[in-house]
Coordinates of C-alpha atoms in Angstrom, one line a residue:
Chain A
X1467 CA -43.6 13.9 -3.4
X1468 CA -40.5 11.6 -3.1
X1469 CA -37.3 12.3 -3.3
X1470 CA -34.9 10.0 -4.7
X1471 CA -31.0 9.7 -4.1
X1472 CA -28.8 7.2 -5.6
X1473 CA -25.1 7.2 -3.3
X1474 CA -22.1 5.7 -4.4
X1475 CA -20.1 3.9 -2.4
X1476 CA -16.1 2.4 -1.3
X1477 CA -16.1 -0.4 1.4
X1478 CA -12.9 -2.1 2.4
X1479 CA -14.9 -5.8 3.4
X1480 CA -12.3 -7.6 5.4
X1481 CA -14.6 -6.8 8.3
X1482 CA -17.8 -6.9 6.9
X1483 CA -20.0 -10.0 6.8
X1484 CA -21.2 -8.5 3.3
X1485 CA -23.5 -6.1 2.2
X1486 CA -26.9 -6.8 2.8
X1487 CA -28.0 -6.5 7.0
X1488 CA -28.4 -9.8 8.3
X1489 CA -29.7 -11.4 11.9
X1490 CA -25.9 -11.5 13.0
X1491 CA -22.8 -9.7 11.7
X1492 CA -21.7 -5.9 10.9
X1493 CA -22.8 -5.0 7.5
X1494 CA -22.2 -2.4 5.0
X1495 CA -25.7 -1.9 4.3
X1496 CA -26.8 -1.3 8.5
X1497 CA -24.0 0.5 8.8
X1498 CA -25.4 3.0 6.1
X1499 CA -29.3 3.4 6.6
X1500 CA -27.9 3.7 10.3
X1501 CA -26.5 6.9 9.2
X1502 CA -29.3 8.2 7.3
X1503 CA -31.3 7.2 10.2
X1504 CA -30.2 9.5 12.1
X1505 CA -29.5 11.9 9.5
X1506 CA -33.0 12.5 8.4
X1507 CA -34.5 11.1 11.9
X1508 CA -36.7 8.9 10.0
X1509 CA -35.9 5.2 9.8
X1510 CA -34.2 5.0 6.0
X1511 CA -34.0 1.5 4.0
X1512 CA -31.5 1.8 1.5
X1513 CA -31.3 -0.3 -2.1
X1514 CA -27.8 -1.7 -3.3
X1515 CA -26.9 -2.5 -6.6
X1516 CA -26.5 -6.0 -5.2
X1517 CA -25.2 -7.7 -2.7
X1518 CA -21.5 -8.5 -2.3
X1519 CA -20.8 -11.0 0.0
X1520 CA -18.4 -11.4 3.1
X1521 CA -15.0 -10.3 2.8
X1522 CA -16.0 -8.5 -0.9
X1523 CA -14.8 -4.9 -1.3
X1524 CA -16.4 -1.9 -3.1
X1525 CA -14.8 0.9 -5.3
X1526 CA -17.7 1.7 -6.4
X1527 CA -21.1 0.3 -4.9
X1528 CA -24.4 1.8 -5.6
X1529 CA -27.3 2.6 -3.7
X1530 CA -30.7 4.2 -4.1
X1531 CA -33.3 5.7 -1.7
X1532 CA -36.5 7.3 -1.2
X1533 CA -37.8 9.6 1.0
X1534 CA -40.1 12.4 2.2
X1535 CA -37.8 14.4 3.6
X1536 CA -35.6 16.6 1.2
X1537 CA -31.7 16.9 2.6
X1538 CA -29.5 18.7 0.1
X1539 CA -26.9 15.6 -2.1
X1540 CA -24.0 17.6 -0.2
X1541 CA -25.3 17.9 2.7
X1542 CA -25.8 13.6 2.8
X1543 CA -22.7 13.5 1.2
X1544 CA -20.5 14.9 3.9
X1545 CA -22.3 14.1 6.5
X1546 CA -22.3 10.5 5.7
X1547 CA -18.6 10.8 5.9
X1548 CA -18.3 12.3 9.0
X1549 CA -20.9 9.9 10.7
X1550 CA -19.9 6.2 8.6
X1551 CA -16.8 4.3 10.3
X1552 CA -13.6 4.5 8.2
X1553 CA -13.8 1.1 6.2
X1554 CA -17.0 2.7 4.4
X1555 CA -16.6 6.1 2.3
X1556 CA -19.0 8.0 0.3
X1557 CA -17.7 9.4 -3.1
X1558 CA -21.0 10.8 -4.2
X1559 CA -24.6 11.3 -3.6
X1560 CA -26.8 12.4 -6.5
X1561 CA -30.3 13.3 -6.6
X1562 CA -32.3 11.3 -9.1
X1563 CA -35.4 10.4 -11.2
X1564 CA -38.3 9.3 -8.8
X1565 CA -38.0 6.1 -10.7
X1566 CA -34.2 5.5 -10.9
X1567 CA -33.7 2.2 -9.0
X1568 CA -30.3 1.1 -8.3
X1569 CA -30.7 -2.5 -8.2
X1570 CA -33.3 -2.7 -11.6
X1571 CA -32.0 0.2 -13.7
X1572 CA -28.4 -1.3 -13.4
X1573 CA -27.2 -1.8 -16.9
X1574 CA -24.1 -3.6 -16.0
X1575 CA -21.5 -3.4 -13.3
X1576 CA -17.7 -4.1 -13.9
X1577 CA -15.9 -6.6 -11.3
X1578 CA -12.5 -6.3 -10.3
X1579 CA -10.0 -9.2 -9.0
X1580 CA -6.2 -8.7 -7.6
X1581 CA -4.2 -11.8 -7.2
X1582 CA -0.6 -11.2 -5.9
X1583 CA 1.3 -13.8 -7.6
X1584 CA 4.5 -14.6 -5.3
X1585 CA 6.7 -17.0 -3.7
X1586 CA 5.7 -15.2 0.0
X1587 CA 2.9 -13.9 1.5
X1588 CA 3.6 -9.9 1.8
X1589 CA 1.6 -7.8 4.6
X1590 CA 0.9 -4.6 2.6
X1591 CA -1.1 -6.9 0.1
X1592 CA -3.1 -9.3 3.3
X1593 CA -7.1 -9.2 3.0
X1594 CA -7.0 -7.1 0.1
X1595 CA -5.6 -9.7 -2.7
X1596 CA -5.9 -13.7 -3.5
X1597 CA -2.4 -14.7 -2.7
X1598 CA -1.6 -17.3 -5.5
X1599 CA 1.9 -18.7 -4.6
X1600 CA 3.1 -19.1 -8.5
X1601 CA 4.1 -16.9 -10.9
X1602 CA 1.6 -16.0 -13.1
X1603 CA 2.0 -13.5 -16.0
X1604 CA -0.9 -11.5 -16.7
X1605 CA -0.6 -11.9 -20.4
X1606 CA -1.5 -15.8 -20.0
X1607 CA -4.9 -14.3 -18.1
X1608 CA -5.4 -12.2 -20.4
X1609 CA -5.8 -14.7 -23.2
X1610 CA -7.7 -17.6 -21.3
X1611 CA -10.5 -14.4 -20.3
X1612 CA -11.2 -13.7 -23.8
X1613 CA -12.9 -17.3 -23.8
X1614 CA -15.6 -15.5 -21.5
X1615 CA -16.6 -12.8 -23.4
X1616 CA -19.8 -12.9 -25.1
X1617 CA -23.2 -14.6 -24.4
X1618 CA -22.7 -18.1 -22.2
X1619 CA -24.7 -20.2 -19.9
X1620 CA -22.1 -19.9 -17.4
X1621 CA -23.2 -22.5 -15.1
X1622 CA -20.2 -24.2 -14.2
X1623 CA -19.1 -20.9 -12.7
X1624 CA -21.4 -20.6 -10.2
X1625 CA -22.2 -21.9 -6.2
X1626 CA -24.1 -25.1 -7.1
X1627 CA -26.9 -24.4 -4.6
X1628 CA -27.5 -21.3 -6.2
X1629 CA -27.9 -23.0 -10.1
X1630 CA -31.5 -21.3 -11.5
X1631 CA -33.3 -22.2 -14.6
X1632 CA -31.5 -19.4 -16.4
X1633 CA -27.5 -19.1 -15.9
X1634 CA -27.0 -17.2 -19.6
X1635 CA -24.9 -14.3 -19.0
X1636 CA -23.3 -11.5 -20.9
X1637 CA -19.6 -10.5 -20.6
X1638 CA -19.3 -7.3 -22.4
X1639 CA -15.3 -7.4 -21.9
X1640 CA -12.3 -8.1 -19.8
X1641 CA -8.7 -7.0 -19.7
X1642 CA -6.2 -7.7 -17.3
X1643 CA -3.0 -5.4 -16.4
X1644 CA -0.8 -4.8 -13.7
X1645 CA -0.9 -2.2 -11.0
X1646 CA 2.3 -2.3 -8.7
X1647 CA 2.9 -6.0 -8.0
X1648 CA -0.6 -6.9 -8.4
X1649 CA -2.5 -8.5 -11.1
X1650 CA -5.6 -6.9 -11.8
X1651 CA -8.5 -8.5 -13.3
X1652 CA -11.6 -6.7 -14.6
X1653 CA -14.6 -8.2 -16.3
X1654 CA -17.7 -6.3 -16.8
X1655 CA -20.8 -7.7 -17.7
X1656 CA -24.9 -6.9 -18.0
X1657 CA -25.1 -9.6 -14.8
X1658 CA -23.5 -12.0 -12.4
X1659 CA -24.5 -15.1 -11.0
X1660 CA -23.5 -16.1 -7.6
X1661 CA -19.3 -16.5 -7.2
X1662 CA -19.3 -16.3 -11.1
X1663 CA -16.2 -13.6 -10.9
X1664 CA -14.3 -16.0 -8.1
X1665 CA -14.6 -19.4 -10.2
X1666 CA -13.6 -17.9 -13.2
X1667 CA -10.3 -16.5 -11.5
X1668 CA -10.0 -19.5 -9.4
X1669 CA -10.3 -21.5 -12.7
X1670 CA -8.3 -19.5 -15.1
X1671 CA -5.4 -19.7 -12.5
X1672 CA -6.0 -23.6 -12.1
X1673 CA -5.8 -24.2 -15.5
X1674 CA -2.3 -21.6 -15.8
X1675 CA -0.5 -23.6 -12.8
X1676 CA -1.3 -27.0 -14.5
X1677 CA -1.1 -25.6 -17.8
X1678 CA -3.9 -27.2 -19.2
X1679 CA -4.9 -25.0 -23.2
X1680 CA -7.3 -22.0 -23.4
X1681 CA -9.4 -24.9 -25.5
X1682 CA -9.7 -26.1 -21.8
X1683 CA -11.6 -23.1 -20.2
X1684 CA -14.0 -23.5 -23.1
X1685 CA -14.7 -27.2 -22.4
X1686 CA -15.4 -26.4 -18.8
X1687 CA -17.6 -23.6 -20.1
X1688 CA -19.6 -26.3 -22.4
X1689 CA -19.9 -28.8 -19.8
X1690 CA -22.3 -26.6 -17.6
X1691 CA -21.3 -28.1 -14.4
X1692 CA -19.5 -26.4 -11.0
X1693 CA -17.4 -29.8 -10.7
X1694 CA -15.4 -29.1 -14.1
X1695 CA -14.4 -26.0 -12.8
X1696 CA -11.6 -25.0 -10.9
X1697 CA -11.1 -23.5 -7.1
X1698 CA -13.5 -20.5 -6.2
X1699 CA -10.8 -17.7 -5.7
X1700 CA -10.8 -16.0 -2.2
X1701 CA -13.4 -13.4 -2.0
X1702 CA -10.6 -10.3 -0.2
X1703 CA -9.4 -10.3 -3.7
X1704 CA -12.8 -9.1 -5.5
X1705 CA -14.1 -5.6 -5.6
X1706 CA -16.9 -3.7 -7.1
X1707 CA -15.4 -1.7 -9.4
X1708 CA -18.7 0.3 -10.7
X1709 CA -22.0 0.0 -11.7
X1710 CA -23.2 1.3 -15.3
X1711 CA -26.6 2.8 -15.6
Chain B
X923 CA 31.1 -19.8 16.1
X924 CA 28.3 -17.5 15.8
X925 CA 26.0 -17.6 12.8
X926 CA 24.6 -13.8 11.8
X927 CA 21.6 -13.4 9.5
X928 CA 20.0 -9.8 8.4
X929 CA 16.4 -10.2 7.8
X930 CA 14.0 -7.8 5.4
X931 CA 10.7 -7.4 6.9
X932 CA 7.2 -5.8 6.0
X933 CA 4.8 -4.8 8.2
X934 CA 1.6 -2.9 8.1
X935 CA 2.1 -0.7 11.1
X936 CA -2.0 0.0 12.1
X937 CA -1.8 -2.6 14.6
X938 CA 1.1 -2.3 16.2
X939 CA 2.3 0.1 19.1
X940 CA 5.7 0.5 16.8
X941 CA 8.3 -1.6 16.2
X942 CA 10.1 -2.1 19.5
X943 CA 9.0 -4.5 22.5
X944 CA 8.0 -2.3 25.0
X945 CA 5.7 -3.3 28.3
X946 CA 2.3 -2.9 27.1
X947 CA 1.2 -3.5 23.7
X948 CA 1.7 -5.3 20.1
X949 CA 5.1 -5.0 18.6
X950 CA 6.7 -6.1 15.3
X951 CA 10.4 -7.0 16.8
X952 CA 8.1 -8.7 19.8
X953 CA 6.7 -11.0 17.3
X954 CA 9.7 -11.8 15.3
X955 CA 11.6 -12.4 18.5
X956 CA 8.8 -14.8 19.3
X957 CA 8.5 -16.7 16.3
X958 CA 12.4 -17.2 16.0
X959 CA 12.7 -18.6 19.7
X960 CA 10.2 -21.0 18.6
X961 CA 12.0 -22.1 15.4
X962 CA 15.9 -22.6 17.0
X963 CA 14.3 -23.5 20.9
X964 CA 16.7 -20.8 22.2
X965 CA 15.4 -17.4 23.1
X966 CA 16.7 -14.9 19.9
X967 CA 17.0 -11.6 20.3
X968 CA 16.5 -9.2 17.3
X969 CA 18.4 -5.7 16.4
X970 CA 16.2 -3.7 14.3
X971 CA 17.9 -0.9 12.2
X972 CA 16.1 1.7 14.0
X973 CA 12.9 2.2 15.6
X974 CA 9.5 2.9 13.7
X975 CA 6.9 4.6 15.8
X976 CA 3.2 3.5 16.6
X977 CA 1.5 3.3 13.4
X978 CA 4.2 3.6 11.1
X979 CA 4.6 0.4 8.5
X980 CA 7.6 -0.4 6.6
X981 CA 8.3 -1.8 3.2
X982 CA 11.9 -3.2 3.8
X983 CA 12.7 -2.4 7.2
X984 CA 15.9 -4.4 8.7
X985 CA 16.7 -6.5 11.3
X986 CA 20.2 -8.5 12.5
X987 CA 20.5 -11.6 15.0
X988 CA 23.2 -14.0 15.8
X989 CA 22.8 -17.4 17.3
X990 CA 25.2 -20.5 17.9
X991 CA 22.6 -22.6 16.3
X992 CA 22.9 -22.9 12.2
X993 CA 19.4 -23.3 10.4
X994 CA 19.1 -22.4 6.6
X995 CA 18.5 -18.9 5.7
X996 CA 15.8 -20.6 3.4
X997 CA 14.4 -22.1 6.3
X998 CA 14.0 -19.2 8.3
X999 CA 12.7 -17.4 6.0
X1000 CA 10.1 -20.0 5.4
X1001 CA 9.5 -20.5 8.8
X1002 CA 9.1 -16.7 9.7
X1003 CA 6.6 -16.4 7.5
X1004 CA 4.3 -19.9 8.2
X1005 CA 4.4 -18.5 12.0
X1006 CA 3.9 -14.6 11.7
X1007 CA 1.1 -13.3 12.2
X1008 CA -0.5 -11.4 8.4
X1009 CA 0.5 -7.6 9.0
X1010 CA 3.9 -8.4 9.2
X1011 CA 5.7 -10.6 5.9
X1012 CA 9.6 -11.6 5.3
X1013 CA 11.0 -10.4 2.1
X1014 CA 14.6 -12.3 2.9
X1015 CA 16.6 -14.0 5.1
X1016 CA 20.3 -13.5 4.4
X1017 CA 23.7 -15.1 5.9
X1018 CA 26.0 -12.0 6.5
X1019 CA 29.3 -12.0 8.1
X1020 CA 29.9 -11.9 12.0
X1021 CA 30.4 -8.3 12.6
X1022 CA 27.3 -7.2 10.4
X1023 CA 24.7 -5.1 13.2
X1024 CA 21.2 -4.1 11.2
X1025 CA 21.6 -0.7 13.3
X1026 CA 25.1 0.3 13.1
X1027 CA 26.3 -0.7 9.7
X1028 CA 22.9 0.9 8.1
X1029 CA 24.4 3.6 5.2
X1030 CA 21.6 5.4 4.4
X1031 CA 17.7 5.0 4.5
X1032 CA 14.6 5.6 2.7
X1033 CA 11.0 6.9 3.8
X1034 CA 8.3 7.0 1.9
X1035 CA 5.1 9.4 2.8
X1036 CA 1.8 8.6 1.3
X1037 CA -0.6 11.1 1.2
X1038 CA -4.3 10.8 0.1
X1039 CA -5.1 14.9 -0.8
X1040 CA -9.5 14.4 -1.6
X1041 CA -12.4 16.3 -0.4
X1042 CA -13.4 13.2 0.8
X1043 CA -11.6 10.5 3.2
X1044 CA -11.7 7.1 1.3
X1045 CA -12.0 3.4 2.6
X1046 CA -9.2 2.1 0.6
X1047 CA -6.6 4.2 2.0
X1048 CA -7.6 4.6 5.5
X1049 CA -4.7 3.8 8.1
X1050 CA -2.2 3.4 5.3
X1051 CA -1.9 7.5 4.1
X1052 CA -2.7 10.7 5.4
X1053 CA -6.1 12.1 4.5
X1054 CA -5.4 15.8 3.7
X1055 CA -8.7 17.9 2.8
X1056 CA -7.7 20.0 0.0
X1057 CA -5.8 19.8 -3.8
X1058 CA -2.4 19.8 -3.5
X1059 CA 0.1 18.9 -6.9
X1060 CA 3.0 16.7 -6.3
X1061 CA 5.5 18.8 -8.4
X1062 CA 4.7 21.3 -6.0
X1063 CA 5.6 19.8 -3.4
X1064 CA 8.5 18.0 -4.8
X1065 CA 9.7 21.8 -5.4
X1066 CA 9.5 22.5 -1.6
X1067 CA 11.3 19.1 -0.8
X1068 CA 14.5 20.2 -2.7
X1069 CA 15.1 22.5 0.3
X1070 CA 15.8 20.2 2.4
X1071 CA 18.5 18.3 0.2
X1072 CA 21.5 18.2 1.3
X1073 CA 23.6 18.7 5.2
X1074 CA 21.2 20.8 7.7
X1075 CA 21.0 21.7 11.2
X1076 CA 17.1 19.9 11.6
X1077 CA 16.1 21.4 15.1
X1078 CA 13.2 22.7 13.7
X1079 CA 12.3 19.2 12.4
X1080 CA 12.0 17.0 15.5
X1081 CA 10.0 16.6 18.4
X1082 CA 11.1 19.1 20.9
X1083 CA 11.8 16.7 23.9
X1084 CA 13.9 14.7 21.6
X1085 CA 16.3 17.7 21.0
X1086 CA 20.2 16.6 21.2
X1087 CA 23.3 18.5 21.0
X1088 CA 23.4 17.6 17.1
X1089 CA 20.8 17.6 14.7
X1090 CA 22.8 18.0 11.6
X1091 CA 21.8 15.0 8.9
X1092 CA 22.4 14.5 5.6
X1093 CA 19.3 13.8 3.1
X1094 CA 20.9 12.6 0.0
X1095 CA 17.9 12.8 -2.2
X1096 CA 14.5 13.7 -2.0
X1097 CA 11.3 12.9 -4.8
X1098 CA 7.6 13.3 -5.1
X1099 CA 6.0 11.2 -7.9
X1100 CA 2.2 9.7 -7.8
X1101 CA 1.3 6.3 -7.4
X1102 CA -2.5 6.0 -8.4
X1103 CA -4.1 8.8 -6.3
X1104 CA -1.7 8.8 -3.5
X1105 CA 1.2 11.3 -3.7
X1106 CA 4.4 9.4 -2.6
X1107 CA 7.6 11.7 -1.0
X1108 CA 10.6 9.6 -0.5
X1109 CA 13.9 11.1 1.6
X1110 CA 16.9 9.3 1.6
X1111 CA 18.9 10.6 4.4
X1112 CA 21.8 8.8 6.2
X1113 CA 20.0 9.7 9.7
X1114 CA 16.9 10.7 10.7
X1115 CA 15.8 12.3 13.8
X1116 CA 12.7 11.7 15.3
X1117 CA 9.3 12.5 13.5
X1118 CA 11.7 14.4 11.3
X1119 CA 9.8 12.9 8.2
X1120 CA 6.2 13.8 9.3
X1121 CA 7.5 17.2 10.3
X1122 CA 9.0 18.2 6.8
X1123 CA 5.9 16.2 5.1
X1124 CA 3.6 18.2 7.2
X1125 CA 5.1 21.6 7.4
X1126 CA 5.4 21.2 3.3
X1127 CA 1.6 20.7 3.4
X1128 CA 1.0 23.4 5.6
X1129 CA 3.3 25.8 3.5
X1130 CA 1.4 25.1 0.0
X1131 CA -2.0 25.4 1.7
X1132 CA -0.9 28.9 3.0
X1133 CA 0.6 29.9 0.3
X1134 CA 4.1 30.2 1.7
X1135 CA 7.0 30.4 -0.6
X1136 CA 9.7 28.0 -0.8
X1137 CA 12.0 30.5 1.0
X1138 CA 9.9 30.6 3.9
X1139 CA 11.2 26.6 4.3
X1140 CA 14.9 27.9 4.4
X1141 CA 13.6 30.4 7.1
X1142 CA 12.1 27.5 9.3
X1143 CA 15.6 25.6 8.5
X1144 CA 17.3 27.8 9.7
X1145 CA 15.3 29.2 12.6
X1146 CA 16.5 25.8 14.4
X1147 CA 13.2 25.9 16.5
X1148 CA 10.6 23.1 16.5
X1149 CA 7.4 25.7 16.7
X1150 CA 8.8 27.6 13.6
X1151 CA 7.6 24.1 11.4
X1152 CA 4.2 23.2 10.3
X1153 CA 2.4 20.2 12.3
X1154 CA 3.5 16.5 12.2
X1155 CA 2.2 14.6 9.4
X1156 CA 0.1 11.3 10.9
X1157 CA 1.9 8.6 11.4
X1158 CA 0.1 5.9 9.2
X1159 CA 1.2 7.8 6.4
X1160 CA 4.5 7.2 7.0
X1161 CA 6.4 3.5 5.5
X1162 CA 10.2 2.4 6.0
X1163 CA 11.0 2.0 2.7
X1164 CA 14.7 0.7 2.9
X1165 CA 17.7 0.5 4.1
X1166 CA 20.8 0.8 2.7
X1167 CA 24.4 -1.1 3.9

């Protein structure tokens, strides 16, 4: 018999070279099946959601793993926490279906995006936010996201060396609101290709500071080519907001 | 002629060994100093409005320096921030008459104490709140806080070897209010001795989880003795929220 866990997961990136483990570079995923490694005493591989690259945070990140061994969900739970370093946290570990699978039984996942829209650079917000030196007013992002929503082929939002035969998407919904002095964004969606979240920030903002129509956004979504979109926004300003199964 | 500008400053205090230069180690008024010498060519020294200890960050703390060289406050403020390194950020630069001194002219100021009460320890808020393991309610404490309101005699609120023929302050005003999942205390005072804010936060902390009543905060007031209080809250916790002139 195998016993199956799915964990869920809060990363800070700013010094992470991503998720996945990697020949060189600290990683979120090492730093966790290094844990259960010695945990269980067994060597455990561990199954994200996805990946989230370099500099990406995680309020929620999922993960899923088998094994032979049976260790009660608390008992992972807090001793993950004790072991893990302080820019990863556990929130929960679950014990699941034999075949849950948290990479192919993810439904959809929200993204979020913080910009902090001012004059100066502030400290408190540094690696954590996309510093956009222009006031923005969240409203205006609001109503250029809506042009996302629905079923698109959304490649001029992605990294052109990553373009596949299929780029149709679904965006389920978006909103945008403040929290503090930061603008969040959220948009989830049943899948994400490659920087799709960044480039559609880093466009929508574009388009605000040279104030170019919400018609705009939809031409660069018909054109189906990275070069009609805007600026990819920096990566410490997206996070993982949760995964839906 | 000497030209006097008060600077507003934020700084995440994680890296730092506190604010003021000191032998060995990172400090905030160390790299302002140094990035102002560079700007006018003419070693500039700063006069914070008080010290913040290692760890400690600060949302508005102040700082006052005169020089016989006249550069915009726009400038500087420009400047400051193009040359600083990213845990510490200028809010303003402002030209303020000759006999202005960030230390001695300071009215009142206002700390703010985050604390992060979870089972768990969580990513997001590590070295910027103090992770305490259990439930606590913030009207609670805000009901222990109003103790301390008003002028007291706060030898039992200081570290011992920092005792000095008068301890009496004045804390003008006190809250407790939540800002996302972080419980926020803010004291106004018009001095503060040292650690005085991580002792009331902590011995308030220690008194709920005990079960202590409110009274038995008068009795530590007035028991004038630093081992009648509870422990001292961590120091990451704590931010320089303002000051007041």
């Amino acid at each position: 018999m195998l016993y199956n866990k799915k964990i869920t997961i809060q990363y800070l990136g700013t010094k992470f070279a991503g998720w996945q483990i990697q020949a060189k570079g600290r990683t979120v995923q090492e730093e966790i099946q290094k844990a259960l490694t010695k945990m269980y005493k067994t060597k455990i591989n561990i199954i994200g959601s996805g990946r989230t690259d370099s500099g990406v945070h995680a309020l929620g990140q999922t993960a899923s793993y088998r094994t032979e061994i049976f260790l009660p969900a608390d008992a992972v739970h807090k001793g993950l926490n004790s072991i893990l370093p302080n820019d990863i946290s556990i929130i929960s570990v679950e014990d699941v279906p034999e075949d849950f699978h948290a990479q192919i039984s993810a439904k959809s996942k929200t993204y979020q995006f913080r910009i902090y829209a001012s004059r100066d650079r502030s400290a408190m917000h540094a690696d954590r936010t996309w510093w956009v030196k222009a006031n923005l007013d969240y409203k205006d992002i609001e109503r250029y996201l809506k042009v996302f929503e629905g079923e698109h082929d959304f490649s001029s939002f992605c990294v052109q060396t990553s373009l596949k035969d299929n780029n149709i998407r679904t965006i389920n919904s978006t909103k945008c609101f403040m929290e503090g002095d930061i603008i969040c964004v959220e948009i989830n969606g049943n899948g994400f290709i490659h920087n799709m979240v960044r480039i559609i920030v880093g466009t929508i903002v574009d388009a605000i500071k040279k104030g170019y129509s919400v018609e705009h956004l939809t031409n660069v979504l018909n054109a189906k080519d990275r070069n009609e979109a805007g600026p990819t926004a920096h990566a410490m300003g997206l996070y993982l907001k949760e995964v839906f199964y």
